[in-house]
mmCIF file of C-alpha atoms in Angstrom:
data_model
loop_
_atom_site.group_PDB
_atom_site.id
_atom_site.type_symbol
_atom_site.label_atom_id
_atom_site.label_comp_id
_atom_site.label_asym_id
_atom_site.label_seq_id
_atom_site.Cartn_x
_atom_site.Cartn_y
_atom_site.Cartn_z
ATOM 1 C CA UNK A 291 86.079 112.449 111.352
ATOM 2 C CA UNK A 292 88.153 113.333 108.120
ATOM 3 C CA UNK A 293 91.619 113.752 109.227
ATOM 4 C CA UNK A 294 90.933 110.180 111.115
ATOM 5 C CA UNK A 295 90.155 108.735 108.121
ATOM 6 C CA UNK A 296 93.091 110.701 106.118
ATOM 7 C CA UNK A 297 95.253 109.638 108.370
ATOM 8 C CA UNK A 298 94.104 106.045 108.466
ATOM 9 C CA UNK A 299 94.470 105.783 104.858
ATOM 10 C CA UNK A 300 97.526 107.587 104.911
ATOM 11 C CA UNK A 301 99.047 104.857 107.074
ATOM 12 C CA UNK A 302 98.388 102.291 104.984
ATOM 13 C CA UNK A 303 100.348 103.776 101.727
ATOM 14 C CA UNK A 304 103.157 104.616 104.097
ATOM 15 C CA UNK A 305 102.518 100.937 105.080
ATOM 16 C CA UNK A 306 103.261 99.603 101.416
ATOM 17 C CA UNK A 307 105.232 102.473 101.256
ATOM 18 C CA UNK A 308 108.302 99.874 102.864
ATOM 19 C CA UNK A 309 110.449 103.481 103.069
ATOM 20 C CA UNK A 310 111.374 102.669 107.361
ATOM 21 C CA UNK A 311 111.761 106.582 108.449
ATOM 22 C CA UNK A 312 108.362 106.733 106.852
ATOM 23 C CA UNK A 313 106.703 104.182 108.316
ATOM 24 C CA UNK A 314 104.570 105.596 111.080
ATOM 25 C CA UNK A 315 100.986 104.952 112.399
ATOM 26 C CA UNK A 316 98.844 101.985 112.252
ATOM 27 C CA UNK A 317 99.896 98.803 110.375
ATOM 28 C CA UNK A 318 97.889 97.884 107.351
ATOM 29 C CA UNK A 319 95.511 95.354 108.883
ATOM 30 C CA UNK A 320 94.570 97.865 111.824
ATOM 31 C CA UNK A 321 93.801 100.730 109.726
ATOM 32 C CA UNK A 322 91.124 98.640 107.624
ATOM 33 C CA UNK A 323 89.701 97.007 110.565
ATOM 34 C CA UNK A 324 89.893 100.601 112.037
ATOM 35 C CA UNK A 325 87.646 101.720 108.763
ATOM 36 C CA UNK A 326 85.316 98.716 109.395
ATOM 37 C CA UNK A 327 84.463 100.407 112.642
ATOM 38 C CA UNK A 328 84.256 103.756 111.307
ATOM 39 C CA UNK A 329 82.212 102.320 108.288
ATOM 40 C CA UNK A 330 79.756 101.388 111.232
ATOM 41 C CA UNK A 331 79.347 104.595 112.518
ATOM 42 C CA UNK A 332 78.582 106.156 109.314
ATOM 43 C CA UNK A 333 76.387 103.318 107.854
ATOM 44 C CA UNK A 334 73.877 103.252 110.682
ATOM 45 C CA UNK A 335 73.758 107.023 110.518
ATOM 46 C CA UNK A 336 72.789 106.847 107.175
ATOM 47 C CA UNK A 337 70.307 104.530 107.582
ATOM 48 C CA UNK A 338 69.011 106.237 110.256
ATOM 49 C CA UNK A 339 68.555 109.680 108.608
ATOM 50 C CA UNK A 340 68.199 109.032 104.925
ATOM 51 C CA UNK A 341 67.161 106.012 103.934
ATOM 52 C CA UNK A 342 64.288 105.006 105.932
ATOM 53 C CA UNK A 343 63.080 100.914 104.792
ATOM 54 C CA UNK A 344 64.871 101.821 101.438
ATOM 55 C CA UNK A 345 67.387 99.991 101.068
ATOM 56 C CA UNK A 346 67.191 99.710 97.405
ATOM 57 C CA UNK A 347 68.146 103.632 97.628
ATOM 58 C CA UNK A 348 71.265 102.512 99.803
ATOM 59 C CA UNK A 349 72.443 100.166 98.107
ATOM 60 C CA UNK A 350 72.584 102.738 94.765
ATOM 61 C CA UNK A 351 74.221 105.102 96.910
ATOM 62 C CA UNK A 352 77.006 102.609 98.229
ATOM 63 C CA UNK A 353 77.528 101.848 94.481
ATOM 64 C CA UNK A 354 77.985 105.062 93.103
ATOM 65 C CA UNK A 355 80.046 105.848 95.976
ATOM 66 C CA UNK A 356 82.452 102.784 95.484
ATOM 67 C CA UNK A 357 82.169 101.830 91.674
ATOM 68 C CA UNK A 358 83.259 105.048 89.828
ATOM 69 C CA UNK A 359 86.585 105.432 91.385
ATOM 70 C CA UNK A 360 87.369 101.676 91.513
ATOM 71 C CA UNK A 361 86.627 100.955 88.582
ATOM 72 C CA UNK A 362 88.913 104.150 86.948
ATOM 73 C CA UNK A 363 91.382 102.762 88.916
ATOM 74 C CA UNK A 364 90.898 99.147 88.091
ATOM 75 C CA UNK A 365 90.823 100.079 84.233
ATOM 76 C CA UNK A 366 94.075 102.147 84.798
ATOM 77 C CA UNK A 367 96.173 99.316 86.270
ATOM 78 C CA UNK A 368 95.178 96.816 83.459
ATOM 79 C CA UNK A 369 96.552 99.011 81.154
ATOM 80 C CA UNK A 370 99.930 99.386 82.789
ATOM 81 C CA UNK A 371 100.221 95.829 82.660
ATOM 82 C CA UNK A 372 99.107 95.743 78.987
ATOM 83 C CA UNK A 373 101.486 98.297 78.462
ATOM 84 C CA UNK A 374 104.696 97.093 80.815
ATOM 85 C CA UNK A 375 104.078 93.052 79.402
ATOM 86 C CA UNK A 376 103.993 92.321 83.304
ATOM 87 C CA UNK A 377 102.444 88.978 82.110
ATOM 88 C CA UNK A 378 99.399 89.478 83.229
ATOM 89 C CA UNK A 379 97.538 87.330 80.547
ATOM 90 C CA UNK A 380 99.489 84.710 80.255
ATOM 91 C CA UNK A 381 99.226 83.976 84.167
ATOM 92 C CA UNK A 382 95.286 84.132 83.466
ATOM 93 C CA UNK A 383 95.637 82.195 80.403
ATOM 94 C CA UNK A 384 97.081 79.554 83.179
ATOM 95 C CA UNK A 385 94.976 79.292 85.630
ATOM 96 C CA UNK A 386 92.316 76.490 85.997
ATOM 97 C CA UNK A 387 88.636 78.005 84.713
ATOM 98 C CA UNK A 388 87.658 77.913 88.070
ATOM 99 C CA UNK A 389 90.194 80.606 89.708
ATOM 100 C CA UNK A 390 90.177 82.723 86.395
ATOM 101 C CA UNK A 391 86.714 83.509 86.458
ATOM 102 C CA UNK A 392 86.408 83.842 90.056
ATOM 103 C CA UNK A 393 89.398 86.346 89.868
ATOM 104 C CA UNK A 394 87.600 88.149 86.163
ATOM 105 C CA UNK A 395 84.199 88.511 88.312
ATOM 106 C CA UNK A 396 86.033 89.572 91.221
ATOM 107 C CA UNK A 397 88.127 92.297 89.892
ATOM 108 C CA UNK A 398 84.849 93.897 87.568
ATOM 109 C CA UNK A 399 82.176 93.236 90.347
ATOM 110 C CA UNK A 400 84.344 93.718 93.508
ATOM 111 C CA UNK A 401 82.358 91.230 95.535
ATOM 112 C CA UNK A 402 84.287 88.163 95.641
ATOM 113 C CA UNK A 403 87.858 90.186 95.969
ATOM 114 C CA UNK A 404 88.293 89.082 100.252
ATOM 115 C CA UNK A 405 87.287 85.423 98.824
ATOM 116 C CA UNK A 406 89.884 85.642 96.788
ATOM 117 C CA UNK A 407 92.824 85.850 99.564
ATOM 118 C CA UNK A 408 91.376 82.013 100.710
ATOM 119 C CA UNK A 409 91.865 80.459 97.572
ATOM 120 C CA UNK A 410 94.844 79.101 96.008
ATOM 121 C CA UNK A 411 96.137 76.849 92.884
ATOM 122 C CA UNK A 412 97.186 73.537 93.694
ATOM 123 C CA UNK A 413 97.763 70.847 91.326
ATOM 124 C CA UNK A 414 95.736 72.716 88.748
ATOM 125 C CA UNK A 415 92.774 73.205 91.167
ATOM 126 C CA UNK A 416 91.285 75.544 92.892
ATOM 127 C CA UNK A 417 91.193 74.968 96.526
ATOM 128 C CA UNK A 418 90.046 76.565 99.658
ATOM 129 C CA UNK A 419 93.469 77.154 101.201
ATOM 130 C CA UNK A 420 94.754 78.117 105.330
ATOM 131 C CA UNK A 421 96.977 80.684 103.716
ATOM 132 C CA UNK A 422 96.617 82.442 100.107
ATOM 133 C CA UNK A 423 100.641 81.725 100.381
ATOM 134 C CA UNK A 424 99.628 78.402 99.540
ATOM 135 C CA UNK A 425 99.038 78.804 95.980
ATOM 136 C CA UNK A 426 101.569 78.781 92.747
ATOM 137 C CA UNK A 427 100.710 81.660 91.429
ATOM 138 C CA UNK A 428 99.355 83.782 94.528
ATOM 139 C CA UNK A 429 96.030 84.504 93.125
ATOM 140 C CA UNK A 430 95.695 87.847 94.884
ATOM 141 C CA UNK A 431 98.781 89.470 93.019
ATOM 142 C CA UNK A 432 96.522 88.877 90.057
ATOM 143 C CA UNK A 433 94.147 91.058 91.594
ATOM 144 C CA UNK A 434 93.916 94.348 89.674
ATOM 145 C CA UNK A 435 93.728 96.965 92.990
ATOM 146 C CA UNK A 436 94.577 94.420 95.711
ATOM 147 C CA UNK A 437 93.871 96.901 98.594
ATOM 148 C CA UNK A 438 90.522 96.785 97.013
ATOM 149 C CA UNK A 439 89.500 93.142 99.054
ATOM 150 C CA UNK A 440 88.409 95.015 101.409
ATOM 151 C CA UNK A 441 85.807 96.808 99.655
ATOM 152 C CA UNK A 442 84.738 93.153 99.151
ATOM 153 C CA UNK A 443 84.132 93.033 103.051
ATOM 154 C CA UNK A 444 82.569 96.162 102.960
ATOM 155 C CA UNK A 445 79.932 95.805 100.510
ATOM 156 C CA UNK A 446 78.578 92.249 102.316
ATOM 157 C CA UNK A 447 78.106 94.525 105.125
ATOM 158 C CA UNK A 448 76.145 96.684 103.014
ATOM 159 C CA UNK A 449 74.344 94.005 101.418
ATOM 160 C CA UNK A 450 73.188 92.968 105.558
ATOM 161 C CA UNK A 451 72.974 96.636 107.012
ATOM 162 C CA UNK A 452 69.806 97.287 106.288
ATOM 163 C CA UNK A 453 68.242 94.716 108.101
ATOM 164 C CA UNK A 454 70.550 93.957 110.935
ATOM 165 C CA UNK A 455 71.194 98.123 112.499
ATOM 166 C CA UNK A 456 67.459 98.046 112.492
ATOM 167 C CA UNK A 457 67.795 95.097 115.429
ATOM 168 C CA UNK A 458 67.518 95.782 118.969
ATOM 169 C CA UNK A 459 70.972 96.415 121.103
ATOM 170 C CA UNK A 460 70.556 93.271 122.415
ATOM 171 C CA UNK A 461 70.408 91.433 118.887
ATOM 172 C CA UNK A 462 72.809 93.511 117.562
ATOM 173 C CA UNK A 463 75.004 92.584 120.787
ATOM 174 C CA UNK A 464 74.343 88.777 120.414
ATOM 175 C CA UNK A 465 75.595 88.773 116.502
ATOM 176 C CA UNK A 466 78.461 90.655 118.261
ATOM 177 C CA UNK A 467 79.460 88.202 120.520
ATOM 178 C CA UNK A 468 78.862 84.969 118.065
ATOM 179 C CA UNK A 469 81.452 87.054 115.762
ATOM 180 C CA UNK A 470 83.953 87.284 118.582
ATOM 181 C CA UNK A 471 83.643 83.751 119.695
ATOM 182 C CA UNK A 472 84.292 82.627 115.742
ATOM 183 C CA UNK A 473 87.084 84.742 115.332
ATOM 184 C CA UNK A 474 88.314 82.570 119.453
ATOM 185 C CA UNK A 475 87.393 79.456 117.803
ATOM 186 C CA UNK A 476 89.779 79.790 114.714
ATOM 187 C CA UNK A 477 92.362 80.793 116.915
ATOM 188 C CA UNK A 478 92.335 78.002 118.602
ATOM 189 C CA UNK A 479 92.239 76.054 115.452
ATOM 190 C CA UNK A 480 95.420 78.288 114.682
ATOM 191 C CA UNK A 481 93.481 79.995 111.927
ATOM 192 C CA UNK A 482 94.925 83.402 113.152
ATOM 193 C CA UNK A 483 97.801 84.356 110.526
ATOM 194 C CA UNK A 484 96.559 86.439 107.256
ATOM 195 C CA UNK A 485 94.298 86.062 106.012
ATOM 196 C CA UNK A 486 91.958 84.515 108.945
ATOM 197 C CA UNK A 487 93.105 87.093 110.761
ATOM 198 C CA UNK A 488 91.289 90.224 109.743
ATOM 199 C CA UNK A 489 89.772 89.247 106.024
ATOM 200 C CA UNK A 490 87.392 86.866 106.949
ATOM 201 C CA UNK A 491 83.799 88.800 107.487
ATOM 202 C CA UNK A 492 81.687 86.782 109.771
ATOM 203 C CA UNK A 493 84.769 87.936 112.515
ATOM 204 C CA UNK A 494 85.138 91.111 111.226
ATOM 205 C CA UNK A 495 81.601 91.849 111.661
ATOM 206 C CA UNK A 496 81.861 92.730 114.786
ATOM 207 C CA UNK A 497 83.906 95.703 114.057
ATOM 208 C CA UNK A 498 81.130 97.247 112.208
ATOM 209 C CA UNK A 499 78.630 96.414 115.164
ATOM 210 C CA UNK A 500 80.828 98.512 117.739
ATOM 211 C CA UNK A 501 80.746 101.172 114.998
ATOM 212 C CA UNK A 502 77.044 101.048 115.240
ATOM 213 C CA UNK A 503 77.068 100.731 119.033
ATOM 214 C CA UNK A 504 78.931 104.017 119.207
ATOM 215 C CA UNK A 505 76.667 105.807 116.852
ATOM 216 C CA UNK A 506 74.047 104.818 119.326
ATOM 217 C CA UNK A 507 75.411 106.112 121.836
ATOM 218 C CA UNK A 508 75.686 109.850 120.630
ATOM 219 C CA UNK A 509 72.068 110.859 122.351
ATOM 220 C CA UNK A 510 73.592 108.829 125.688
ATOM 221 C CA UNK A 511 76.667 111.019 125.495
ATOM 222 C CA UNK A 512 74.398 114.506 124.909
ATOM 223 C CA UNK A 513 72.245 113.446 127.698
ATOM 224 C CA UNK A 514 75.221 112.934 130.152
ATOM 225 C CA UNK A 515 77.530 115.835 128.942
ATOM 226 C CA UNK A 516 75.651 118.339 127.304
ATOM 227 C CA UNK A 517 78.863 119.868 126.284
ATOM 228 C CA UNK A 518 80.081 117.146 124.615
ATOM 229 C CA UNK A 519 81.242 119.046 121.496
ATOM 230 C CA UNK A 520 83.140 120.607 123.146
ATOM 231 C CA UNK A 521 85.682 117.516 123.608
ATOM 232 C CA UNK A 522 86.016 116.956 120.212
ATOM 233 C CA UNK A 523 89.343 118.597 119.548
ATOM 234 C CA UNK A 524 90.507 116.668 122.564
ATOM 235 C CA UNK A 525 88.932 113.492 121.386
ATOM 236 C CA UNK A 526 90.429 113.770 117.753
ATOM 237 C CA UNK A 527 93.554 114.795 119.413
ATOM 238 C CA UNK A 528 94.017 111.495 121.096
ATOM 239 C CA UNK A 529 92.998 109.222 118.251
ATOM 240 C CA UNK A 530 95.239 111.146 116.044
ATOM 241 C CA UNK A 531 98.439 110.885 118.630
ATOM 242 C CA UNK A 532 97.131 106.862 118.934
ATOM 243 C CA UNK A 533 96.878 106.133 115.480
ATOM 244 C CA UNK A 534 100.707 107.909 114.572
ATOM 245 C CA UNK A 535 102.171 106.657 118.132
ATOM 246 C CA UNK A 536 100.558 102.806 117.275
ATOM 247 C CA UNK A 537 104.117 101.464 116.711
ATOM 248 C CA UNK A 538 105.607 102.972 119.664
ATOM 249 C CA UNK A 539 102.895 101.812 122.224
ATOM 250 C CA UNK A 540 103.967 99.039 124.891
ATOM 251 C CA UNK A 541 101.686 97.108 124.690
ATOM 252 C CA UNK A 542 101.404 93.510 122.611
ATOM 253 C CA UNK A 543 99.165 93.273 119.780
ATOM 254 C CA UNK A 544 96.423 91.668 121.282
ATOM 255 C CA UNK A 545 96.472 94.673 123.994
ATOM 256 C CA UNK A 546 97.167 97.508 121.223
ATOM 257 C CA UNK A 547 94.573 96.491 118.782
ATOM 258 C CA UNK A 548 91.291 96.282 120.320
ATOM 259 C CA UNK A 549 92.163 99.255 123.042
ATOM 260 C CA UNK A 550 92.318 101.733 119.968
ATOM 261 C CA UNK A 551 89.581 100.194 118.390
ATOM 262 C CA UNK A 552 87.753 100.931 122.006
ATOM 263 C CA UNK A 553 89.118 104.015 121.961
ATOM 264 C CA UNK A 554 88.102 104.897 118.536
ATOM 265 C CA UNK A 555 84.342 103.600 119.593
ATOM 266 C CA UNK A 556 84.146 106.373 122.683
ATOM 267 C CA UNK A 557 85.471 108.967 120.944
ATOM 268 C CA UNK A 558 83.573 109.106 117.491
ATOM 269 C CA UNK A 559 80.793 110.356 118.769
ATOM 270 C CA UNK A 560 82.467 113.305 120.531
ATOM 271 C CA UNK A 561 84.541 113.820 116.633
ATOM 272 C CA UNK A 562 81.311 113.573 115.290
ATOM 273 C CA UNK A 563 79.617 116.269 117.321
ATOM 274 C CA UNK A 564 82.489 118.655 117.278
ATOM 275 C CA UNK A 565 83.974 118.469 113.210
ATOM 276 C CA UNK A 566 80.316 117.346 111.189
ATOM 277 C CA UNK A 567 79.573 121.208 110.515
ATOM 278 C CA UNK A 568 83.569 121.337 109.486
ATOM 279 C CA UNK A 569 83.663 121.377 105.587
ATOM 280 C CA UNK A 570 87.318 121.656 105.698
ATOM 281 C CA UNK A 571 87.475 117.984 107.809
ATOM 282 C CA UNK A 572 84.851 117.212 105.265
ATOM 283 C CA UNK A 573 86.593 117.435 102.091
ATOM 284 C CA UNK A 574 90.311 116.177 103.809
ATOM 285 C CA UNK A 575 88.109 112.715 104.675
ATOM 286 C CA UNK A 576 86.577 112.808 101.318
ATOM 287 C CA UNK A 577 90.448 111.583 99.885
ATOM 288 C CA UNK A 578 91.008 109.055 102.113
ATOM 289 C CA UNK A 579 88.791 106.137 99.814
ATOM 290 C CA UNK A 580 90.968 107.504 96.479
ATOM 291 C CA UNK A 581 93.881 107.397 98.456
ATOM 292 C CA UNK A 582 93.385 104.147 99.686
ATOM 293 C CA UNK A 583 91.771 102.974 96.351
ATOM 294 C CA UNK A 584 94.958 104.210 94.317
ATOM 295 C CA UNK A 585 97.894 104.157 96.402
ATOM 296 C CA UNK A 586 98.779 100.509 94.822
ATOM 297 C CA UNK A 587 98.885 101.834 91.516
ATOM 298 C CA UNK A 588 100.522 105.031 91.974
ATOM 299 C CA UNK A 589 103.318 103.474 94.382
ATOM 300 C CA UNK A 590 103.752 101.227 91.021
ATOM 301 C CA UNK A 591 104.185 103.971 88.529
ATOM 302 C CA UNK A 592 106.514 105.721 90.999
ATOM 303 C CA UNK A 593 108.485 102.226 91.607
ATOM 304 C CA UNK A 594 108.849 101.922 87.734
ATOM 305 C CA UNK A 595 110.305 105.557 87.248
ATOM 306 C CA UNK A 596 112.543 106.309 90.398
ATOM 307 C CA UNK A 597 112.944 103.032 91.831
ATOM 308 C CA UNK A 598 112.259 101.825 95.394
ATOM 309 C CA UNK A 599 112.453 105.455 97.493
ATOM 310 C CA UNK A 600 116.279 105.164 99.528
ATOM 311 C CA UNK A 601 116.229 109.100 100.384
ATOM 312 C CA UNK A 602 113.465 110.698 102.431
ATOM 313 C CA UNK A 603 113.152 113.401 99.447
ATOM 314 C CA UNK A 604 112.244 110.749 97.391
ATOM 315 C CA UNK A 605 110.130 108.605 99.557
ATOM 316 C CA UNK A 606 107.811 112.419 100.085
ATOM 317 C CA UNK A 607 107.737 112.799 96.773
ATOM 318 C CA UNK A 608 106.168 109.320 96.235
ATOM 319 C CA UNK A 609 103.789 110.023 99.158
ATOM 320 C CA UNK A 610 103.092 113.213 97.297
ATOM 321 C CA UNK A 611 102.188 111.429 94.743
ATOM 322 C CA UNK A 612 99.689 109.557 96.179
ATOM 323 C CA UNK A 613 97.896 112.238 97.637
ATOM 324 C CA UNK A 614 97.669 114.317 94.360
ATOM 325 C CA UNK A 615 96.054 111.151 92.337
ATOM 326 C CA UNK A 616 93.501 111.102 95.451
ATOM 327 C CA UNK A 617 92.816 114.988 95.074
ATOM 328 C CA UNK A 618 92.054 114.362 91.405
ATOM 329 C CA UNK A 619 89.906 111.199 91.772
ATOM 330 C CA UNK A 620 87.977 113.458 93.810
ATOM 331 C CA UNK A 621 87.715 116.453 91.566
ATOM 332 C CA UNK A 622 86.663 114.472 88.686
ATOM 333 C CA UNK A 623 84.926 111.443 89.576
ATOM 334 C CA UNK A 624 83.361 111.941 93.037
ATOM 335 C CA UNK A 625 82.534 115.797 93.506
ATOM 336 C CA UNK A 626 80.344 115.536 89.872
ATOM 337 C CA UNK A 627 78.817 112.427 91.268
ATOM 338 C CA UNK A 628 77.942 114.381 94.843
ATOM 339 C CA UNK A 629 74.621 115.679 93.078
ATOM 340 C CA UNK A 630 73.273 112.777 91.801
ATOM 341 C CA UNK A 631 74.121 110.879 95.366
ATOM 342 C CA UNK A 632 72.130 113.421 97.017
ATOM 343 C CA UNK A 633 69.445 113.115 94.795
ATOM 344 C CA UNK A 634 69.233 108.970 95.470
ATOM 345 C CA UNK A 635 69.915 110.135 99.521
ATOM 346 C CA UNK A 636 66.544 112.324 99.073
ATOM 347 C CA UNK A 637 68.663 114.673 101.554
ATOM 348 C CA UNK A 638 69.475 118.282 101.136
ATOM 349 C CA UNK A 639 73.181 118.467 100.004
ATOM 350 C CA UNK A 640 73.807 122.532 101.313
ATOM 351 C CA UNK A 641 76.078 120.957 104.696
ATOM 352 C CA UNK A 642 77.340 117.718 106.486
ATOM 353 C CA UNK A 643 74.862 118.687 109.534
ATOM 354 C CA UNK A 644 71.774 118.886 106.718
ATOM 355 C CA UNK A 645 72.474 114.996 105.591
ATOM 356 C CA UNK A 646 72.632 113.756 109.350
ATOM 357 C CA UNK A 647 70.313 115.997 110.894
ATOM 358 C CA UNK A 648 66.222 115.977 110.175
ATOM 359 C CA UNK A 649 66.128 119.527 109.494
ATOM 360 C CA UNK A 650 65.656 121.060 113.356
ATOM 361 C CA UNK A 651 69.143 120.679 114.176
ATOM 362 C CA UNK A 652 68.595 117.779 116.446
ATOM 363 C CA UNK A 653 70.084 114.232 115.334
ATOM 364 C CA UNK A 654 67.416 111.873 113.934
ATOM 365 C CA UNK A 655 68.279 108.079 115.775
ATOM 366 C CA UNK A 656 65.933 105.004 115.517
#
């Protein structure tokens, strides 16, 4: 599943990017909500394999998967704005208490970042707002990685994951449906612009439940194709021509959206089967979180000494960029870390298939 993820993340710097021969795949709200679904798929697979009732042991794991990075990142774009007097503490040093701590607590612990995007400053206050436009300043440009809200999303998953995945499908499919019918009810309400529209977590949720629902589902698939690897390269194939094709597809949103999500549901488990004995997909997914993690800040630096990209040279060398500050992230911070997350997994660390398998071959599911 790594060059999904790549190119997921991928799309979202070319996204920010704002460089129009450039600007291919997803858009920036369906590549997260596409991670959200991948993020179920992996999550319950974790659980399922390595974790047992532990979740104390997931939890660390989540955190030193996250944290490191984030916070290198986080500590790297507060000094460029100590550095380029962007007037970053003077905007603090004007907010009401209330929406300066909640953005200091926020940007150190992460949790709190997606809250963030429904709050604004009126009259001095802090209020609960329909739009985070709504606010003088925009609290979320005060955000230190602002892609980084939706690590905020992420980790309440984490916080839940534990105890919902071990539900029964038709729990797990009732949470599903109470998600969907929030996310209809705050349409009708005309909560449906950013940031209701893919920030908010109770409607998100159910993203990460149809992740789940197709990790489930790999034993169904073996049982009814036993070949199924064997359709992995052709499953990959189409999410990879779906995900760069996204703004070309005829389709309106509400169409185009969910059908790759459902299309991204079916064929994980295939991608799975085929690519999770691949070390090569393995270590191109392992830079999609740095490059989605760091993109901001490197697309800043690169604004500040060529301007905003106007030739396609330029605009590759940005993108360039990017990638190389994810390769390094990963060389430095996360492959040194790999040992000790193995050691809190309690999971041999020699291949993908050891961490997902229980040692016969055979895929352990609950």
């Amino acid at each position: 599943m790594g060059i999904i993820r790549f190119l997921l993340a991928l799309s979202v710097v070319c996204n920010h990017l704002q460089f129009a021969p450039l600007a291919f795949g997803t858009a920036g709200q369906v590549s997260v909500q596409a991670f959200f679904l991948i993020s179920g798929f992996y999550i319950s697979m974790a659980l399922g394999t390595s974790y047992g009732n532990q979740a104390g042991r997931f939890w660390l794991n989540r955190a030193l998967r996250l944290y490191p990075v984030y916070l290198i990142v986080a500590a790297a774009s507060l000094a460029l704005n100590l550095i380029t007097a962007t007037g970053l503490v003077s905007a603090y040093a004007s907010l009401p208490k209330s929406a300066a701590w909640l953005l200091a607590l926020s940007n150190v612990l992460v949790f709190g970042q997606d809250w963030v995007m429904f709050t604004g400053v009126q009259q001095h206050a802090l209020h609960v707002v329909a739009s985070y436009a709504d606010s003088s300043p925009q609290l979320w440009t005060l955000l230190l990685v602002p892609p980084a809200w939706s690590l905020g999303v992420e980790l309440t998953f984490y916080l839940i994951a534990p105890f919902i995945l071990r539900l029964a499908t038709r729990w797990l499919a009732a949470i599903a449906l109470v998600s969907v019918l929030l996310r209809v009810a705050l349409f009708k309400f005309g909560l449906h612009l950013d940031p209701w529209g893919y920030r908010f977590f109770p409607t998100e949720l159910v993203l990460f439940i149809m992740g789940a629902f197709s990790y489930r589902s790999v034993a169904w698939w073996r049982d009814i194709l036993p070949a199924v690897r064997i359709y992995g390269l052709s499953a990959v194939g189409c999410v990879a021509v779906f995900i760069v094709a996204f703004p070309f597809v005829p389709a309106p949103w509400w169409i185009r959206n969910p059908l790759l999500y459902a299309c991204l549901a079916v064929c994980l488990p295939m991608i799975f089967e085929r690519f999770r004995r691949n070390r090569v997909d393995r270590l191109i997914g392992d830079l999609s979180y740095p490059l989605y993690i760091s993109h901001w800040l490197t697309l800043a630096i690169m604004r500040d000494l060529q301007g905003e990209p106007r030739r396609l040279t330029s605009a590759l060398l940005v993108m360039g960029a990017t990638v190389l500050v994810a390769v390094l992230l990963n060389l430095l911070v996360e492959h040194p870390l790999e040992r000790l997350r193995t050691k809190v997994r309690g999971a041999r660390s020699v291949s993908v298939a050891d961490r997902v398998t229980n040692g016969t071959g055979k895929l352990a599911i609950d």
